[in-house]
Each structure stands twice: as structure tokens, then as C-alpha cells.
PDB file of C-alpha atoms in Angstrom:
ATOM      1  CA  MET A 289       0.000   0.000   0.000  1.00 54.00           C
ATOM      2  CA  GLN A 290       2.764   2.423   0.881  1.00 57.00           C
ATOM      3  CA  ALA A 291       4.339   1.763  -2.521  1.00 59.00           C
ATOM      4  CA  LEU A 292       1.362   3.348  -4.275  1.00 63.00           C
ATOM      5  CA  THR A 293       1.773   6.979  -5.239  1.00 69.00           C
ATOM      6  CA  GLU A 294      -0.965   9.481  -4.474  1.00 68.00           C
ATOM      7  CA  ALA A 295      -1.879   9.596  -8.167  1.00 69.00           C
ATOM      8  CA  GLN A 296      -2.113   5.811  -8.412  1.00 69.00           C
ATOM      9  CA  LEU A 297      -4.247   5.623  -5.311  1.00 69.00           C
ATOM     10  CA  ALA A 298      -6.580   8.367  -6.493  1.00 66.00           C
ATOM     11  CA  GLY A 299      -6.900   6.550  -9.831  1.00 69.00           C
ATOM     12  CA  LEU A 300      -8.374   3.399  -8.297  1.00 72.00           C
ATOM     13  CA  ASP A 301     -12.092   2.925  -8.790  1.00 74.00           C
ATOM     14  CA  SER A 302     -14.220   2.133  -5.730  1.00 74.00           C
ATOM     15  CA  ALA A 303     -14.359  -1.585  -6.498  1.00 76.00           C
ATOM     16  CA  HIS A 304     -10.577  -1.928  -6.577  1.00 77.00           C
ATOM     17  CA  LEU A 305     -10.111   0.313  -3.562  1.00 74.00           C
ATOM     18  CA  ASN A 306     -12.559  -1.692  -1.488  1.00 72.00           C
ATOM     19  CA  ALA A 307     -10.888  -4.907  -2.570  1.00 77.00           C
ATOM     20  CA  LEU A 308      -7.946  -3.925  -0.407  1.00 81.00           C
ATOM     21  CA  GLY A 309      -7.943  -5.388   3.086  1.00 80.00           C
ATOM     22  CA  THR A 310      -8.181  -3.487   6.355  1.00 87.00           C
ATOM     23  CA  ALA A 311      -4.448  -4.042   6.906  1.00 88.00           C
ATOM     24  CA  HIS A 312      -3.787  -1.998   3.774  1.00 87.00           C
ATOM     25  CA  PHE A 313      -5.978   0.837   5.041  1.00 87.00           C
ATOM     26  CA  ARG A 314      -4.283   0.686   8.433  1.00 90.00           C
ATOM     27  CA  ALA A 315      -1.005   1.350   6.620  1.00 89.00           C
ATOM     28  CA  LEU A 316      -2.401   4.292   4.646  1.00 89.00           C
ATOM     29  CA  SER A 317      -0.225   7.362   5.165  1.00 90.00           C
ATOM     30  CA  ALA A 318      -1.493  10.868   5.778  1.00 92.00           C
ATOM     31  CA  THR A 319      -0.362  11.935   2.309  1.00 91.00           C
ATOM     32  CA  GLN A 320      -2.162   9.018   0.680  1.00 89.00           C
ATOM     33  CA  ALA A 321      -5.349   9.669   2.675  1.00 91.00           C
ATOM     34  CA  ALA A 322      -5.338  13.300   1.586  1.00 92.00           C
ATOM     35  CA  ALA A 323      -5.184  12.122  -2.047  1.00 90.00           C
ATOM     36  CA  LEU A 324      -8.411  10.089  -1.874  1.00 90.00           C
ATOM     37  CA  THR A 325     -11.241  11.517  -3.932  1.00 91.00           C
ATOM     38  CA  ASP A 326     -14.651  12.390  -2.500  1.00 91.00           C
ATOM     39  CA  THR A 327     -16.176   9.477  -4.424  1.00 89.00           C
ATOM     40  CA  GLN A 328     -13.641   7.052  -2.992  1.00 89.00           C
ATOM     41  CA  ILE A 329     -14.253   8.389   0.510  1.00 91.00           C
ATOM     42  CA  SER A 330     -18.012   8.062   0.234  1.00 91.00           C
ATOM     43  CA  THR A 331     -17.777   4.403  -0.806  1.00 91.00           C
ATOM     44  CA  LEU A 332     -15.222   3.235   1.745  1.00 90.00           C
ATOM     45  CA  GLU A 333     -16.409   0.219   3.690  1.00 91.00           C
ATOM     46  CA  THR A 334     -16.909   0.981   7.378  1.00 91.00           C
ATOM     47  CA  ALA A 335     -14.345  -1.640   8.433  1.00 91.00           C
ATOM     48  CA  ASP A 336     -11.715  -0.004   6.230  1.00 91.00           C
ATOM     49  CA  LEU A 337     -12.609   3.458   7.503  1.00 92.00           C
ATOM     50  CA  ARG A 338     -12.380   2.140  11.037  1.00 94.00           C
ATOM     51  CA  ALA A 339      -8.847   0.957  10.266  1.00 93.00           C
ATOM     52  CA  LEU A 340      -7.514   4.419   9.360  1.00 93.00           C
ATOM     53  CA  SER A 341      -4.843   5.776  11.666  1.00 93.00           C
ATOM     54  CA  ALA A 342      -5.108   9.058  13.534  1.00 93.00           C
ATOM     55  CA  GLY A 343      -2.657  10.627  11.105  1.00 94.00           C
ATOM     56  CA  ALA A 344      -4.681   9.534   8.080  1.00 94.00           C
ATOM     57  CA  LEU A 345      -7.926  10.885   9.578  1.00 95.00           C
ATOM     58  CA  GLN A 346      -6.363  14.202  10.508  1.00 95.00           C
ATOM     59  CA  ALA A 347      -5.154  14.570   6.912  1.00 95.00           C
ATOM     60  CA  LEU A 348      -8.692  14.518   5.508  1.00 94.00           C
ATOM     61  CA  SER A 349      -9.966  17.872   4.296  1.00 94.00           C
ATOM     62  CA  SER A 350     -13.357  19.345   5.131  1.00 92.00           C
ATOM     63  CA  THR A 351     -14.491  18.412   1.602  1.00 93.00           C
ATOM     64  CA  GLN A 352     -13.448  14.809   2.116  1.00 94.00           C
ATOM     65  CA  LEU A 353     -15.131  14.687   5.520  1.00 94.00           C
ATOM     66  CA  ALA A 354     -18.313  16.060   3.973  1.00 93.00           C
ATOM     67  CA  ALA A 355     -18.340  13.064   1.619  1.00 93.00           C
ATOM     68  CA  LEU A 356     -18.686  10.599   4.500  1.00 93.00           C
ATOM     69  CA  THR A 357     -22.162   9.172   5.002  1.00 92.00           C
ATOM     70  CA  PRO A 358     -23.926   9.131   8.402  1.00 90.00           C
ATOM     71  CA  ALA A 359     -23.299   5.367   8.619  1.00 91.00           C
ATOM     72  CA  GLN A 360     -19.604   5.926   8.036  1.00 93.00           C
ATOM     73  CA  TRP A 361     -19.439   8.603  10.727  1.00 94.00           C
ATOM     74  CA  ALA A 362     -21.196   6.338  13.216  1.00 92.00           C
ATOM     75  CA  SER A 363     -18.711   3.556  12.450  1.00 92.00           C
ATOM     76  CA  LEU A 364     -15.669   5.538  13.562  1.00 94.00           C
ATOM     77  CA  GLY A 365     -14.199   4.524  16.896  1.00 94.00           C
ATOM     78  CA  THR A 366     -14.276   6.893  19.845  1.00 95.00           C
ATOM     79  CA  GLU A 367     -10.466   7.065  19.771  1.00 95.00           C
ATOM     80  CA  GLN A 368     -10.662   8.150  16.125  1.00 95.00           C
ATOM     81  CA  ILE A 369     -13.243  10.836  16.878  1.00 96.00           C
ATOM     82  CA  ALA A 370     -11.016  12.121  19.676  1.00 95.00           C
ATOM     83  CA  THR A 371      -8.159  12.640  17.212  1.00 95.00           C
ATOM     84  CA  LEU A 372     -10.091  14.892  14.829  1.00 95.00           C
ATOM     85  CA  SER A 373      -8.802  18.444  14.904  1.00 95.00           C
ATOM     86  CA  ALA A 374     -10.941  21.294  16.181  1.00 95.00           C
ATOM     87  CA  ALA A 375     -11.045  22.721  12.654  1.00 94.00           C
ATOM     88  CA  GLN A 376     -12.281  19.403  11.252  1.00 95.00           C
ATOM     89  CA  LEU A 377     -15.052  19.141  13.838  1.00 94.00           C
ATOM     90  CA  GLY A 378     -16.079  22.755  13.342  1.00 92.00           C
ATOM     91  CA  SER A 379     -16.397  22.158   9.596  1.00 91.00           C
ATOM     92  CA  LEU A 380     -18.922  19.341   9.881  1.00 92.00           C
ATOM     93  CA  ALA A 381     -22.422  19.841   8.565  1.00 91.00           C
ATOM     94  CA  SER A 382     -25.108  19.491  11.204  1.00 90.00           C
ATOM     95  CA  ASP A 383     -26.349  16.223   9.693  1.00 90.00           C
ATOM     96  CA  ASP A 384     -22.870  14.725   9.923  1.00 92.00           C
ATOM     97  CA  LEU A 385     -22.384  15.968  13.473  1.00 93.00           C
ATOM     98  CA  ASN A 386     -25.702  14.505  14.548  1.00 93.00           C
ATOM     99  CA  ALA A 387     -24.736  11.187  12.975  1.00 93.00           C
ATOM    100  CA  LEU A 388     -22.204  10.740  15.781  1.00 95.00           C
ATOM    101  CA  THR A 389     -23.273   8.473  18.610  1.00 96.00           C
ATOM    102  CA  THR A 390     -23.499   9.581  22.232  1.00 96.00           C
ATOM    103  CA  ALA A 391     -20.366   7.530  22.946  1.00 97.00           C
ATOM    104  CA  GLN A 392     -18.533   9.476  20.244  1.00 97.00           C
ATOM    105  CA  PHE A 393     -19.740  12.788  21.716  1.00 97.00           C
ATOM    106  CA  ARG A 394     -18.493  11.660  25.113  1.00 97.00           C
ATOM    107  CA  ALA A 395     -15.042  11.230  23.563  1.00 97.00           C
ATOM    108  CA  LEU A 396     -14.844  14.827  22.309  1.00 97.00           C
ATOM    109  CA  GLY A 397     -12.264  17.007  24.023  1.00 96.00           C
ATOM    110  CA  SER A 398     -12.579  20.608  25.169  1.00 97.00           C
ATOM    111  CA  ALA A 399     -10.681  22.041  22.182  1.00 96.00           C
ATOM    112  CA  GLN A 400     -12.957  20.195  19.761  1.00 96.00           C
ATOM    113  CA  VAL A 401     -16.149  21.337  21.487  1.00 97.00           C
ATOM    114  CA  ALA A 402     -14.881  24.900  21.646  1.00 97.00           C
ATOM    115  CA  ALA A 403     -14.803  24.866  17.839  1.00 95.00           C
ATOM    116  CA  LEU A 404     -18.504  24.066  17.473  1.00 96.00           C
ATOM    117  CA  THR A 405     -20.341  26.843  15.673  1.00 95.00           C
ATOM    118  CA  SER A 406     -23.685  28.352  16.647  1.00 95.00           C
ATOM    119  CA  GLU A 407     -25.225  26.633  13.615  1.00 95.00           C
ATOM    120  CA  GLN A 408     -23.990  23.252  14.836  1.00 95.00           C
ATOM    121  CA  ALA A 409     -25.044  23.938  18.425  1.00 95.00           C
ATOM    122  CA  ALA A 410     -28.553  24.918  17.335  1.00 95.00           C
ATOM    123  CA  THR A 411     -29.176  21.448  15.916  1.00 94.00           C
ATOM    124  CA  LEU A 412     -27.419  19.364  18.577  1.00 94.00           C
ATOM    125  CA  GLU A 413     -29.497  16.443  19.740  1.00 94.00           C
ATOM    126  CA  SER A 414     -30.317  16.585  23.441  1.00 94.00           C
ATOM    127  CA  ALA A 415     -28.779  13.200  24.239  1.00 95.00           C
ATOM    128  CA  ASP A 416     -25.531  14.216  22.539  1.00 96.00           C
ATOM    129  CA  LEU A 417     -25.245  17.427  24.567  1.00 96.00           C
ATOM    130  CA  ALA A 418     -25.941  15.514  27.773  1.00 95.00           C
ATOM    131  CA  ALA A 419     -23.181  13.053  26.824  1.00 97.00           C
ATOM    132  CA  LEU A 420     -20.459  15.716  26.769  1.00 97.00           C
ATOM    133  CA  THR A 421     -18.028  15.720  29.668  1.00 97.00           C
ATOM    134  CA  VAL A 422     -18.174  18.623  32.113  1.00 97.00           C
ATOM    135  CA  PRO A 423     -14.892  20.143  30.835  1.00 97.00           C
ATOM    136  CA  ALA A 424     -16.249  19.918  27.284  1.00 97.00           C
ATOM    137  CA  VAL A 425     -19.453  21.741  28.230  1.00 97.00           C
ATOM    138  CA  ARG A 426     -17.407  24.491  29.886  1.00 96.00           C
ATOM    139  CA  ALA A 427     -15.558  24.889  26.580  1.00 97.00           C
ATOM    140  CA  LEU A 428     -18.705  25.761  24.591  1.00 97.00           C
ATOM    141  CA  SER A 429     -18.485  29.278  23.236  1.00 97.00           C
ATOM    142  CA  SER A 430     -20.992  31.962  24.198  1.00 95.00           C
ATOM    143  CA  GLU A 431     -22.342  31.866  20.651  1.00 96.00           C
ATOM    144  CA  ALA A 432     -22.898  28.107  20.872  1.00 97.00           C
ATOM    145  CA  ILE A 433     -24.564  28.416  24.291  1.00 96.00           C
ATOM    146  CA  ALA A 434     -26.904  31.125  23.012  1.00 95.00           C
ATOM    147  CA  ALA A 435     -27.887  28.923  20.061  1.00 96.00           C
ATOM    148  CA  LEU A 436     -28.840  25.862  22.134  1.00 95.00           C
ATOM    149  CA  SER A 437     -32.435  24.777  21.717  1.00 93.00           C
ATOM    150  CA  THR A 438     -34.817  24.616  24.666  1.00 92.00           C
ATOM    151  CA  ASP A 439     -34.716  20.824  24.514  1.00 93.00           C
ATOM    152  CA  SER A 440     -30.930  20.881  24.726  1.00 93.00           C
ATOM    153  CA  VAL A 441     -30.938  23.159  27.774  1.00 92.00           C
ATOM    154  CA  VAL A 442     -33.480  20.894  29.447  1.00 91.00           C
ATOM    155  CA  ALA A 443     -31.167  17.942  28.747  1.00 92.00           C
ATOM    156  CA  LEU A 444     -28.210  19.474  30.615  1.00 93.00           C
ATOM    157  CA  THR A 445     -27.284  17.343  33.590  1.00 93.00           C
ATOM    158  CA  THR A 446     -27.075  18.981  37.012  1.00 90.00           C
ATOM    159  CA  ALA A 447     -23.282  18.524  36.903  1.00 93.00           C
ATOM    160  CA  GLN A 448     -23.095  20.252  33.520  1.00 94.00           C
ATOM    161  CA  ALA A 449     -25.338  23.130  34.630  1.00 91.00           C
ATOM    162  CA  ALA A 450     -23.332  23.620  37.817  1.00 89.00           C
ATOM    163  CA  ALA A 451     -20.123  23.815  35.774  1.00 92.00           C
ATOM    164  CA  LEU A 452     -21.300  26.561  33.409  1.00 93.00           C
ATOM    165  CA  THR A 453     -19.177  29.679  33.616  1.00 92.00           C
ATOM    166  CA  THR A 454     -20.776  33.023  34.427  1.00 88.00           C
ATOM    167  CA  THR A 455     -20.126  34.047  30.815  1.00 92.00           C
ATOM    168  CA  GLN A 456     -21.963  30.963  29.563  1.00 93.00           C
ATOM    169  CA  VAL A 457     -24.881  31.528  31.934  1.00 89.00           C
ATOM    170  CA  ALA A 458     -25.132  35.108  30.711  1.00 87.00           C
ATOM    171  CA  ALA A 459     -25.173  33.853  27.114  1.00 91.00           C
ATOM    172  CA  LEU A 460     -28.228  31.645  27.603  1.00 89.00           C
ATOM    173  CA  SER A 461     -31.220  32.801  25.612  1.00 87.00           C
ATOM    174  CA  ALA A 462     -34.404  33.830  27.434  1.00 83.00           C
ATOM    175  CA  SER A 463     -36.037  30.558  26.443  1.00 86.00           C
ATOM    176  CA  GLY A 464     -32.919  28.726  27.607  1.00 87.00           C
ATOM    177  CA  VAL A 465     -33.037  30.325  31.058  1.00 84.00           C
ATOM    178  CA  ALA A 466     -36.730  29.560  31.348  1.00 81.00           C
ATOM    179  CA  ALA A 467     -36.027  25.944  30.371  1.00 84.00           C
ATOM    180  CA  LEU A 468     -33.421  25.319  33.088  1.00 83.00           C
ATOM    181  CA  ALA A 469     -34.643  22.550  35.348  1.00 81.00           C
ATOM    182  CA  THR A 470     -35.201  23.448  38.988  1.00 76.00           C
ATOM    183  CA  ASP A 471     -32.530  20.912  39.981  1.00 78.00           C
ATOM    184  CA  ASP A 472     -30.109  22.731  37.695  1.00 82.00           C
ATOM    185  CA  LEU A 473     -31.011  26.115  39.176  1.00 76.00           C
ATOM    186  CA  ASN A 474     -30.405  24.686  42.633  1.00 72.00           C
ATOM    187  CA  GLN A 475     -26.781  24.058  41.668  1.00 77.00           C
ATOM    188  CA  LEU A 476     -26.044  27.600  40.536  1.00 77.00           C
ATOM    189  CA  THR A 477     -23.863  29.806  42.697  1.00 76.00           C
ATOM    190  CA  SER A 478     -24.496  33.483  43.403  1.00 70.00           C
ATOM    191  CA  ASP A 479     -21.950  34.400  40.719  1.00 75.00           C
ATOM    192  CA  GLN A 480     -23.808  32.259  38.179  1.00 79.00           C
ATOM    193  CA  PHE A 481     -27.123  33.805  39.201  1.00 72.00           C
ATOM    194  CA  ALA A 482     -25.592  37.229  38.743  1.00 67.00           C
ATOM    195  CA  GLY A 483     -24.638  36.146  35.222  1.00 73.00           C
ATOM    196  CA  LEU A 484     -28.301  35.702  34.363  1.00 73.00           C
ATOM    197  CA  GLY A 485     -28.875  39.442  34.450  1.00 64.00           C
ATOM    198  CA  VAL A 486     -32.115  41.157  35.386  1.00 58.00           C
ATOM    199  CA  GLU A 487     -34.381  39.533  32.829  1.00 62.00           C
ATOM    200  CA  GLY A 488     -32.845  36.106  33.263  1.00 69.00           C
ATOM    201  CA  LEU A 489     -33.120  36.216  37.038  1.00 64.00           C
ATOM    202  CA  PHE A 490     -36.820  36.918  36.905  1.00 61.00           C
ATOM    203  CA  LEU A 491     -37.263  34.104  34.411  1.00 63.00           C
ATOM    204  CA  ALA A 492     -35.468  31.764  36.817  1.00 63.00           C
ATOM    205  CA  LYS A 493     -37.480  32.555  39.949  1.00 57.00           C
ATOM    206  CA  ARG A 494     -39.414  29.293  39.972  1.00 52.00           C
ATOM    207  CA  GLY A 495     -38.449  26.941  42.771  1.00 45.00           C
ATOM    208  CA  PHE A 496     -37.673  29.788  45.142  1.00 47.00           C
ATOM    209  CA  GLN A 497     -39.567  31.936  47.572  1.00 42.00           C
ATOM    210  CA  VAL A 498     -38.309  35.386  46.729  1.00 44.00           C
ATOM    211  CA  GLY A 499     -37.859  38.148  49.278  1.00 43.00           C
ATOM    212  CA  HIS A 500     -37.031  41.630  48.019  1.00 40.00           C
ATOM    213  CA  VAL A 501     -35.411  44.113  50.398  1.00 35.00           C
ATOM    214  CA  ALA A 502     -35.895  47.703  49.247  1.00 33.00           C
ATOM    215  CA  LEU A 503     -33.252  50.033  50.648  1.00 32.00           C
ATOM    216  CA  ASP A 504     -33.571  52.743  48.016  1.00 34.00           C
ATOM    217  CA  HIS A 505     -37.292  53.092  47.619  1.00 31.00           C
ATOM    218  CA  VAL A 506     -38.381  56.622  46.734  1.00 31.00           C
ATOM    219  CA  ASP A 507     -40.382  56.935  49.944  1.00 34.00           C
ATOM    220  CA  ARG A 508     -37.283  55.875  51.953  1.00 35.00           C
ATOM    221  CA  ASP A 509     -39.284  53.083  53.524  1.00 38.00           C
ATOM    222  CA  ALA A 510     -36.380  50.661  53.956  1.00 35.00           C
ATOM    223  CA  GLY A 511     -38.587  47.889  55.221  1.00 37.00           C
ATOM    224  CA  GLN A 512     -41.056  47.865  52.366  1.00 41.00           C
ATOM    225  CA  SER A 513     -41.217  44.848  50.065  1.00 42.00           C
ATOM    226  CA  HIS A 514     -42.286  45.212  46.458  1.00 41.00           C
ATOM    227  CA  ALA A 515     -44.722  42.744  45.007  1.00 42.00           C
ATOM    228  CA  ASN A 516     -44.434  43.597  41.331  1.00 47.00           C
ATOM    229  CA  ASP A 517     -41.486  43.178  38.994  1.00 48.00           C
ATOM    230  CA  LYS A 518     -41.286  46.891  38.150  1.00 48.00           C
ATOM    231  CA  ASP A 519     -40.724  47.871  41.771  1.00 48.00           C
ATOM    232  CA  GLN A 520     -38.395  44.947  42.312  1.00 48.00           C
ATOM    233  CA  ARG A 521     -36.206  45.954  39.407  1.00 47.00           C
ATOM    234  CA  GLU A 522     -36.106  49.671  40.161  1.00 48.00           C
ATOM    235  CA  TYR A 523     -35.885  49.892  43.924  1.00 45.00           C
ATOM    236  CA  CYS A 524     -34.365  46.731  45.396  1.00 46.00           C
ATOM    237  CA  SER A 525     -30.770  46.794  46.569  1.00 49.00           C
ATOM    238  CA  HIS A 526     -30.508  43.031  46.721  1.00 50.00           C
ATOM    239  CA  LEU A 527     -32.559  39.948  46.066  1.00 51.00           C
ATOM    240  CA  THR A 528     -32.898  37.196  48.627  1.00 53.00           C
ATOM    241  CA  LEU A 529     -33.813  33.727  47.378  1.00 50.00           C
ATOM    242  CA  PHE A 530     -35.133  31.377  50.033  1.00 44.00           C
ATOM    243  CA  LYS A 531     -34.550  27.851  48.770  1.00 45.00           C
ATOM    244  CA  LEU A 532     -37.539  25.554  49.002  1.00 41.00           C
ATOM    245  CA  GLY A 533     -35.591  22.338  48.422  1.00 46.00           C
ATOM    246  CA  PRO A 534     -32.048  21.025  48.979  1.00 47.00           C
ATOM    247  CA  PRO A 535     -29.163  23.403  49.850  1.00 47.00           C
ATOM    248  CA  MET A 536     -27.742  25.531  47.080  1.00 47.00           C
ATOM    249  CA  GLN A 537     -24.197  24.938  45.985  1.00 50.00           C
ATOM    250  CA  GLY A 538     -21.454  26.788  47.819  1.00 48.00           C
ATOM    251  CA  GLN A 539     -23.667  28.728  50.204  1.00 49.00           C
ATOM    252  CA  GLY A 540     -22.908  29.082  53.908  1.00 46.00           C
ATOM    253  CA  ASP A 541     -26.585  29.176  54.774  1.00 47.00           C
ATOM    254  CA  PRO A 542     -28.195  26.070  53.232  1.00 41.00           C
ATOM    255  CA  THR A 543     -31.491  27.846  52.626  1.00 44.00           C
ATOM    256  CA  VAL A 544     -30.712  31.424  51.595  1.00 47.00           C
ATOM    257  CA  LEU A 545     -28.907  32.951  48.638  1.00 49.00           C
ATOM    258  CA  VAL A 546     -28.493  36.734  48.453  1.00 50.00           C
ATOM    259  CA  VAL A 547     -27.879  38.178  45.001  1.00 49.00           C
ATOM    260  CA  PRO A 548     -26.554  41.792  44.727  1.00 48.00           C
ATOM    261  CA  TRP A 549     -28.997  44.256  43.217  1.00 46.00           C
ATOM    262  CA  PRO A 550     -29.169  45.877  40.721  1.00 48.00           C
ATOM    263  CA  MET A 551     -27.697  43.164  38.554  1.00 44.00           C
ATOM    264  CA  PRO A 552     -24.551  43.900  36.494  1.00 43.00           C
TER     265      PRO A 552
END
């Protein structure tokens, strides 16, 4: 196999190429892999594709990768998926990305996930997002976080939600904030709550008994509480959330979380 030049290899029709054994494909060099045509790529048998080395896979261009069928993508081993470059993963069409199995998504590293575009994130299947490791979820860009569907946000595990950075929390869309499960909200720290901003915080009030302490009310009545959102937003100096369920993460008092007001 290594004796074949790139031109000779590219000149093989699919029948002759697929007549080669997996051992031949295992020996395929990066230069030879880069010489394969789109037609050859699209007709590779899954066993032969599975035999490609990390170097051969990393040599494939975005055009070659686009020629792979969903069945071919699903056939790749998790160790092969883990070797794809960030640029290669970021170039995948949504249909190809969604052809990956949950096990393959679990194998993705932080650098690969950081390369996902907002277009890719918008079509991520819920089970695939939930399969990502916590470090991988933390690597999602703000643009990708903002593009997540409601179903995807709902699918976040409590560990994933708790690991979101304040920048990521702030990037959640209004529908995304509203979709956060109560168990996920329970895991957020005061810094993460602050990242929600004014509108997001009011969308996330469910699961809490909310006490508003007004220190700057126009009538100087420091003890007055405000029942409507307009007063709460304009006059409250801080927001006190009294947890109705289990303790919130990282809080000294297991039942109370005080969020500075007004929000940044």
C-alpha cells in the first residue's frame, strides 16, 4: 500500500479500492489519505474506515469529511473521533455531526467542542449534549450556548449546569433560562445567578420563595417589600432567594442565597 503513489491511489475505482484489506488501510499514510477523492471516501467500507490511523484521519480535508455518510461517521471509533482536529469538527455539517453516537460525543475534548459553531449547536441532539463531559461543556463558546435549543438546555445534567461559567450563563437565551430545570437552578452559585442578568433572574425565579429588600425606595421606607417586577427591578438593593428544596451549591446558609442588586 505504501508503494502506491498518491496519483495511483486516487486513480483506483471504488471496487478496486474496497478490494484492499483493512491491513492496507491501516497502513495508509497521511499523504495518501489526503489524495483520496470524495467518491472514494463516500464508498469506503466501514471496516476499512475504522482501520484508518489518527494521522490519516487528521489529513482529511473538510471536503473529504463532507463526503462521509452518516453510517460511516457512526462507524468511527471513539479514539478516532477524539483525534479529529478542532477545525475538522467545526467544519462538519449538522447532519454529519448529529450522525455521531453519544459515545462518540463523550469522547470529544474541550478544544474540539470549543470549535462548534452556533449553527452546529442549534441542531445538537439533546442526548448528545448531555453526553459531553463537564470540561467539554465548559468549553462551549458563548455563541454556541446562546444557540442551544430549549430541549438541549433541558437535557443538561445537574453537573453540567453547575459547571457553566458566568459568561456561559449570561449567554443563555431567554427561552434557555426559562427551560433550566429546577434541579439545575439549585446548583447555581451566586456568581452564576448574577450572570443571568435582570431579565434572566426573573425568568429563573421558579423553585424559590423570593424576598425583596428595598433600601432605596423613593419613599425611603427601607422595610417595604415590592410585590411587582417593576418595583423589584427599580428599587431593590438586593434579592434574597429562600430555597424551598435542597441546599444551594457553595452557600454558607443552606437555605438562603443573596444576590446583589441591581444586577450587572
